[in-house]
MMTF fields as JSON, N, C-alpha, C and O atoms, coordinates in Angstrom:
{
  "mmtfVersion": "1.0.0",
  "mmtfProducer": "UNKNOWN",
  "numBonds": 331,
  "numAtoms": 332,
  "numGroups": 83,
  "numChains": 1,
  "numModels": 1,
  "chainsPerModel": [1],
  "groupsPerChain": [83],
  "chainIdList": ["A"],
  "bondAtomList": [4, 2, 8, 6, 12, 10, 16, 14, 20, 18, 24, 22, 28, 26, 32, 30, 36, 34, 40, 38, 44, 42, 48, 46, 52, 50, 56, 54, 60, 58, 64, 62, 68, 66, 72, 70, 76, 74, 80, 78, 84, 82, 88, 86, 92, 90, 96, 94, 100, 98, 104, 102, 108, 106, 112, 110, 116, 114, 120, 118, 124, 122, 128, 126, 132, 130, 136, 134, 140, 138, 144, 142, 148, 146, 152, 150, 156, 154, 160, 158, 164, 162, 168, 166, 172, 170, 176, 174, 180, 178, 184, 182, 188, 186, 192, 190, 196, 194, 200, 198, 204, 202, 208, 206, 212, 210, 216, 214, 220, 218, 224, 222, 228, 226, 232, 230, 236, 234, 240, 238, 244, 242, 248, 246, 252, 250, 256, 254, 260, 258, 264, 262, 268, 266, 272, 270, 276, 274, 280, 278, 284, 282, 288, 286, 292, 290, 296, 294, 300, 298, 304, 302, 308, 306, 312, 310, 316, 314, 320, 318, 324, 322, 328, 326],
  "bondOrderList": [1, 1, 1, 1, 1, 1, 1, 1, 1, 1, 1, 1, 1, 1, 1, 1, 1, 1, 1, 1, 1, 1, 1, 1, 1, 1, 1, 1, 1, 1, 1, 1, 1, 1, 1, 1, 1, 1, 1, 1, 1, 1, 1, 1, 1, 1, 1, 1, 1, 1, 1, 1, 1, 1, 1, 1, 1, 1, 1, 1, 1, 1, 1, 1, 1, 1, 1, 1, 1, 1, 1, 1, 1, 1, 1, 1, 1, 1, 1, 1, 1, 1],
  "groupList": [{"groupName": "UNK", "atomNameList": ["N", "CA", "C", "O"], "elementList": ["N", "C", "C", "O"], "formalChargeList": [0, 0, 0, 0], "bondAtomList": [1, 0, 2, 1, 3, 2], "bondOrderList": [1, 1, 2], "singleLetterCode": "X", "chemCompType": "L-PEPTIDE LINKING"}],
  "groupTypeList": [0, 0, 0, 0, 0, 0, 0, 0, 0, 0, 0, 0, 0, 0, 0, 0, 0, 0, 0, 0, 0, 0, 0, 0, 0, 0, 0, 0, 0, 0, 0, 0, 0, 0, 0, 0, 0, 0, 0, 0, 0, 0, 0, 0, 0, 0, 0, 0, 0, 0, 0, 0, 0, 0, 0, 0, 0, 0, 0, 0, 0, 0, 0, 0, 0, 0, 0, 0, 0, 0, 0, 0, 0, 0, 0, 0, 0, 0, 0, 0, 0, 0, 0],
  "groupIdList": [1, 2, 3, 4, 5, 6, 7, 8, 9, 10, 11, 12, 13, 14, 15, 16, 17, 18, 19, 20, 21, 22, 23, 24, 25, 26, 27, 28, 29, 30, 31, 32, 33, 34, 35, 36, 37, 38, 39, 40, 41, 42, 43, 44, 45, 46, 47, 48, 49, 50, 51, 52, 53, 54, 55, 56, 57, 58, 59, 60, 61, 62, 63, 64, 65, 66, 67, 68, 69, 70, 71, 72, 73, 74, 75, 76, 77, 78, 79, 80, 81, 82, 83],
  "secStructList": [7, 7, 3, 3, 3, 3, 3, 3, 3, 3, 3, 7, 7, 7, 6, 6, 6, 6, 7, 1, 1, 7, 2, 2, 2, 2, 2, 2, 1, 6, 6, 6, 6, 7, 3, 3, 3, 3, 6, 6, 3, 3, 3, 3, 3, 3, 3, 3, 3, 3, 7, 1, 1, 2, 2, 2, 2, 2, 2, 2, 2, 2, 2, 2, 2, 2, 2, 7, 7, 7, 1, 3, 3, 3, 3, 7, 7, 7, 7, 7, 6, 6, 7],
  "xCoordList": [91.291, 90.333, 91.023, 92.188, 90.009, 90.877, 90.743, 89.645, 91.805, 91.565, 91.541, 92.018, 90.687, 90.432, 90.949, 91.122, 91.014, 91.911, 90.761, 90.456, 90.3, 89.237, 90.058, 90.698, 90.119, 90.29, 89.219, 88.21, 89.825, 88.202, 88.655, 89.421, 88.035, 88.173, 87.965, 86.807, 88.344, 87.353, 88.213, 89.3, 87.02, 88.007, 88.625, 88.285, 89.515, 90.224, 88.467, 87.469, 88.841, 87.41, 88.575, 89.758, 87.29, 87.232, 86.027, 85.08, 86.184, 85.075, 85.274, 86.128, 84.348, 83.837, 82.82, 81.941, 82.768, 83.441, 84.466, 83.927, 85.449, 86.836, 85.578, 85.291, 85.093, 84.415, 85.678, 86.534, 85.962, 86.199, 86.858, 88.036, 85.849, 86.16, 85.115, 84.084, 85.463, 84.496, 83.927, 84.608, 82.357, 81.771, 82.539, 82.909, 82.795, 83.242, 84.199, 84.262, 84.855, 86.148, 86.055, 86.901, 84.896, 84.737, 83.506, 83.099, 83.331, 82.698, 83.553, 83.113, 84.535, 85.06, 86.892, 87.587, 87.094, 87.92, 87.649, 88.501, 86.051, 85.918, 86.525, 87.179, 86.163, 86.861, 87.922, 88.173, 89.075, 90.477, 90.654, 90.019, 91.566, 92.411, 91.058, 91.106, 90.244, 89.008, 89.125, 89.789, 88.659, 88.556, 87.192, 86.745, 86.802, 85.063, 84.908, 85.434, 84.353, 83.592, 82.642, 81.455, 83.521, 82.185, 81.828, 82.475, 81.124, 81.031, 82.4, 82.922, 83.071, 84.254, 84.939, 85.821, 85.221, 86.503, 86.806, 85.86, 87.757, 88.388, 88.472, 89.09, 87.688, 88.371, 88.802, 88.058, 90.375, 90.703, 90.646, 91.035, 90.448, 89.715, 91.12, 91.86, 91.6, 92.577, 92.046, 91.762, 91.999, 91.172, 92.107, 92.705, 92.273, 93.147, 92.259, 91.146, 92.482, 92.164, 92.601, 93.791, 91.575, 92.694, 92.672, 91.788, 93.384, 93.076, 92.242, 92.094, 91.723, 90.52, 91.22, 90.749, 92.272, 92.793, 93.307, 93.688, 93.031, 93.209, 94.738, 94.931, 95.314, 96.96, 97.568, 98.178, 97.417, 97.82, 96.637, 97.174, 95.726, 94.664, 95.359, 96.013, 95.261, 96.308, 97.738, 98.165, 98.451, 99.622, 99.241, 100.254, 98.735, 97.966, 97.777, 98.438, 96.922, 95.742, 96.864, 96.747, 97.599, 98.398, 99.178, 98.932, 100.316, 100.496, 99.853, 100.241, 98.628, 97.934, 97.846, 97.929, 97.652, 96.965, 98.303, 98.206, 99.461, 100.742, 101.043, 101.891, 100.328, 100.456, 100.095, 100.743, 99.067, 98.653, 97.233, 96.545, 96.675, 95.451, 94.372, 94.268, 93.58, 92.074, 90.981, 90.721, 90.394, 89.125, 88.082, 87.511, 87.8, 87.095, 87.486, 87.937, 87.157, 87.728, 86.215, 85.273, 86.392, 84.971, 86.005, 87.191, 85.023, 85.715, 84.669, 84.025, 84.727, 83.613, 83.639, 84.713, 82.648, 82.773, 81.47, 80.491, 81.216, 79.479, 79.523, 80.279, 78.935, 78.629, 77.472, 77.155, 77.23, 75.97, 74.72, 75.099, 73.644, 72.531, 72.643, 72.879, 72.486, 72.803, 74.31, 74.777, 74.988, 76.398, 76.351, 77.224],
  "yCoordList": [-127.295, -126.68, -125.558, -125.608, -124.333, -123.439, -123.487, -123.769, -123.228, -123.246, -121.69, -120.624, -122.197, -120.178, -120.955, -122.129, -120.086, -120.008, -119.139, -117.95, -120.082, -119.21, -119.195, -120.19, -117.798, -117.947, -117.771, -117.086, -118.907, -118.893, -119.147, -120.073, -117.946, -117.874, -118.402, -118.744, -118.98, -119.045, -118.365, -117.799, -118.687, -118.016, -119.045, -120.206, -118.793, -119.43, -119.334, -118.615, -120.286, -120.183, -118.913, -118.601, -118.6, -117.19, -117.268, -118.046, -116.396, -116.103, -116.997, -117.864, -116.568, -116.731, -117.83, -117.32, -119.053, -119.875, -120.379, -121.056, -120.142, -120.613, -122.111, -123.078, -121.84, -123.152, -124.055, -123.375, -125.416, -126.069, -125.59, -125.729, -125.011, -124.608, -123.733, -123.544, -123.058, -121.751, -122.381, -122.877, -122.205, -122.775, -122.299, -123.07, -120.811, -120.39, -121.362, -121.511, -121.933, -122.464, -123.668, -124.201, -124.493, -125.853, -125.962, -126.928, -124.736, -125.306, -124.687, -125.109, -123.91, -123.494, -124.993, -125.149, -125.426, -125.958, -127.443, -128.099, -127.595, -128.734, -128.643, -129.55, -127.211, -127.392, -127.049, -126.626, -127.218, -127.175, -128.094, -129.136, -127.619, -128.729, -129.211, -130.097, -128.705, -129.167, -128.939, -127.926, -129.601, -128.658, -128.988, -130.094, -127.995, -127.599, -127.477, -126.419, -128.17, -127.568, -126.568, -126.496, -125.771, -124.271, -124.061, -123.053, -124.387, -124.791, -125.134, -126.241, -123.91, -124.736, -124.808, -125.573, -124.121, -123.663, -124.976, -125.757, -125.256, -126.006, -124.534, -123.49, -124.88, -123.8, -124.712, -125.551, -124.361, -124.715, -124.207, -123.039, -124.449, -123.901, -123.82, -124.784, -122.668, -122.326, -121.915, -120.747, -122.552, -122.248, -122.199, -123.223, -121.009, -120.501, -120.383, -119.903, -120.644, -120.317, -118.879, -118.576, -117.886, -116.691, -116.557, -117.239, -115.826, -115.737, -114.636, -113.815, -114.665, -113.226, -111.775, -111.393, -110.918, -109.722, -109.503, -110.128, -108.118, -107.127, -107.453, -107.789, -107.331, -106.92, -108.305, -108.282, -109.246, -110.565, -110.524, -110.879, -110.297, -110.984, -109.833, -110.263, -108.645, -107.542, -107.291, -106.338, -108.188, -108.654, -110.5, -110.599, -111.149, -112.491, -112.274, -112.962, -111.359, -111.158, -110.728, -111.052, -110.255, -109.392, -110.663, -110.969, -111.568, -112.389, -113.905, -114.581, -113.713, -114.951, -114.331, -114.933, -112.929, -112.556, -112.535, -112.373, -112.615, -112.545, -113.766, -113.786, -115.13, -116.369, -116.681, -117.579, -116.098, -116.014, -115.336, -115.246, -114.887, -114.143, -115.242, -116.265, -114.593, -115.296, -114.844, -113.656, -115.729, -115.206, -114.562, -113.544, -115.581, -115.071, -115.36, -116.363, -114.273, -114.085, -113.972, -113.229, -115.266, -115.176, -115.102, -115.426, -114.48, -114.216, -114.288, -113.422, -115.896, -116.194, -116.003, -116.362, -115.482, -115.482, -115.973, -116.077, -116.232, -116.635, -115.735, -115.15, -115.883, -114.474, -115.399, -116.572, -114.311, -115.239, -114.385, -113.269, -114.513, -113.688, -112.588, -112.674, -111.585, -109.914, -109.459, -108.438, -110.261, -109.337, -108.842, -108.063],
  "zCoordList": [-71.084, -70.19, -69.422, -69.028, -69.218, -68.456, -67.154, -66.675, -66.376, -64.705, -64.287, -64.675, -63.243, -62.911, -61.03, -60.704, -60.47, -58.94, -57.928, -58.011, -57.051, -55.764, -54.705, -54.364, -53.959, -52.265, -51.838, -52.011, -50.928, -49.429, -48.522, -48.256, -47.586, -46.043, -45.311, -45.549, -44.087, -42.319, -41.469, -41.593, -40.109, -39.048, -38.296, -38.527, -37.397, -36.291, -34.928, -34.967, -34.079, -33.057, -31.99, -31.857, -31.498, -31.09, -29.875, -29.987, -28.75, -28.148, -26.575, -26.385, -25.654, -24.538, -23.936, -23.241, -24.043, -23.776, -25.135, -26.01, -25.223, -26.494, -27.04, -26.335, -28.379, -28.996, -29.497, -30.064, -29.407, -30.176, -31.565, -31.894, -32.278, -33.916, -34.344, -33.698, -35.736, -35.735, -37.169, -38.067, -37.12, -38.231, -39.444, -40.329, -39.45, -40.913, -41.638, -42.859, -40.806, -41.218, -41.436, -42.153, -40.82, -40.651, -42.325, -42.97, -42.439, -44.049, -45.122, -46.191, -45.322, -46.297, -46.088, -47.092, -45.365, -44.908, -46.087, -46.687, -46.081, -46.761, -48.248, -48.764, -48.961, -50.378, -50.713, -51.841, -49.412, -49.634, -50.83, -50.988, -51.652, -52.962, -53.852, -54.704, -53.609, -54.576, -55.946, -56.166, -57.118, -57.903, -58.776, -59.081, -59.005, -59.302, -60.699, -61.046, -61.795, -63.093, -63.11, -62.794, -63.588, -63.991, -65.198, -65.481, -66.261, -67.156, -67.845, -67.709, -68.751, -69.402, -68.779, -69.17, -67.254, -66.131, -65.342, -65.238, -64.888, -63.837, -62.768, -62.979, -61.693, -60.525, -59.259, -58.75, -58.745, -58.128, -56.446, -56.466, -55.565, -54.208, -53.685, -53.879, -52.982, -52.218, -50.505, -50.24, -49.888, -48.476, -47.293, -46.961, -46.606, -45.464, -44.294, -44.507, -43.412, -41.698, -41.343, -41.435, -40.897, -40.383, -39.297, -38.778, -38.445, -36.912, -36.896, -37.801, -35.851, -35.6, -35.058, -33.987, -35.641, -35.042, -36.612, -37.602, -36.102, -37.278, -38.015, -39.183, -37.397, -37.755, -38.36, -39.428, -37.79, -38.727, -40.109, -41.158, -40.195, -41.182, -42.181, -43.131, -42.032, -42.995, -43.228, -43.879, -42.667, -42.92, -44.089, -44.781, -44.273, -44.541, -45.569, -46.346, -46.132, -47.318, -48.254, -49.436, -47.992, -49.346, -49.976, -51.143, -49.06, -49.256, -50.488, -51.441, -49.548, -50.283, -51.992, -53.062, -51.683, -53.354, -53.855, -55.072, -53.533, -54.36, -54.928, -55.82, -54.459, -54.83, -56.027, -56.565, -56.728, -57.665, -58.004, -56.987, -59.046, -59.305, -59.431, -60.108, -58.466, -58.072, -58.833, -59.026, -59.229, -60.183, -59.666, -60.055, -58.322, -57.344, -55.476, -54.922, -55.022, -53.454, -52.704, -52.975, -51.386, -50.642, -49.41, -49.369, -48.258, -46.937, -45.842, -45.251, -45.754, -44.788, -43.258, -42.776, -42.269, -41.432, -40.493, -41.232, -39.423, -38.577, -37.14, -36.366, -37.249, -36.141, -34.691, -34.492, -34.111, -33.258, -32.804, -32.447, -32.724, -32.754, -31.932, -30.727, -32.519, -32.04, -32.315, -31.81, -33.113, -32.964, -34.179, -34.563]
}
């Protein structure tokens, strides 16, 4: 069977009152080490936390993609009404 390789994102919690935890992260967090049938594929879920500032998340990203080639890359984030 072939294995194909996903990154998936969340964020670190962020914001005014500081929440607990940031949804993005609390649902992509679940398919850490997962691994998924896609028809003939094994895909294996690679899932990172990022912090919310520019300069670490672009120092981060290059890294992760040097780990190995991803079939597919999601980069989740949640927002809150009007932003």
């Amino acid at each position: 069977m072939e294995t194909a390789h996903a990154l998936l994102t969340g964020f670190e919690p962020f914001g005014a009152p500081m929440p607990k935890e940031n949804r993005s992260w609390q649902v992509v967090k679940q398919l850490s080490g997962r691994e998924i049938l896609v028809g003939s594929k094994k895909v294996v879920c690679h899932c990172y936390e990022l912090p919310v500032s520019y300069d670490p998340v672009a120092a981060a990203l290059p890294q992760m993609h040097s780990k190995r080639e991803y079939s597919i890359v999601v980069h989740c984030g949640a927002g809150t009404s009007g932003s």
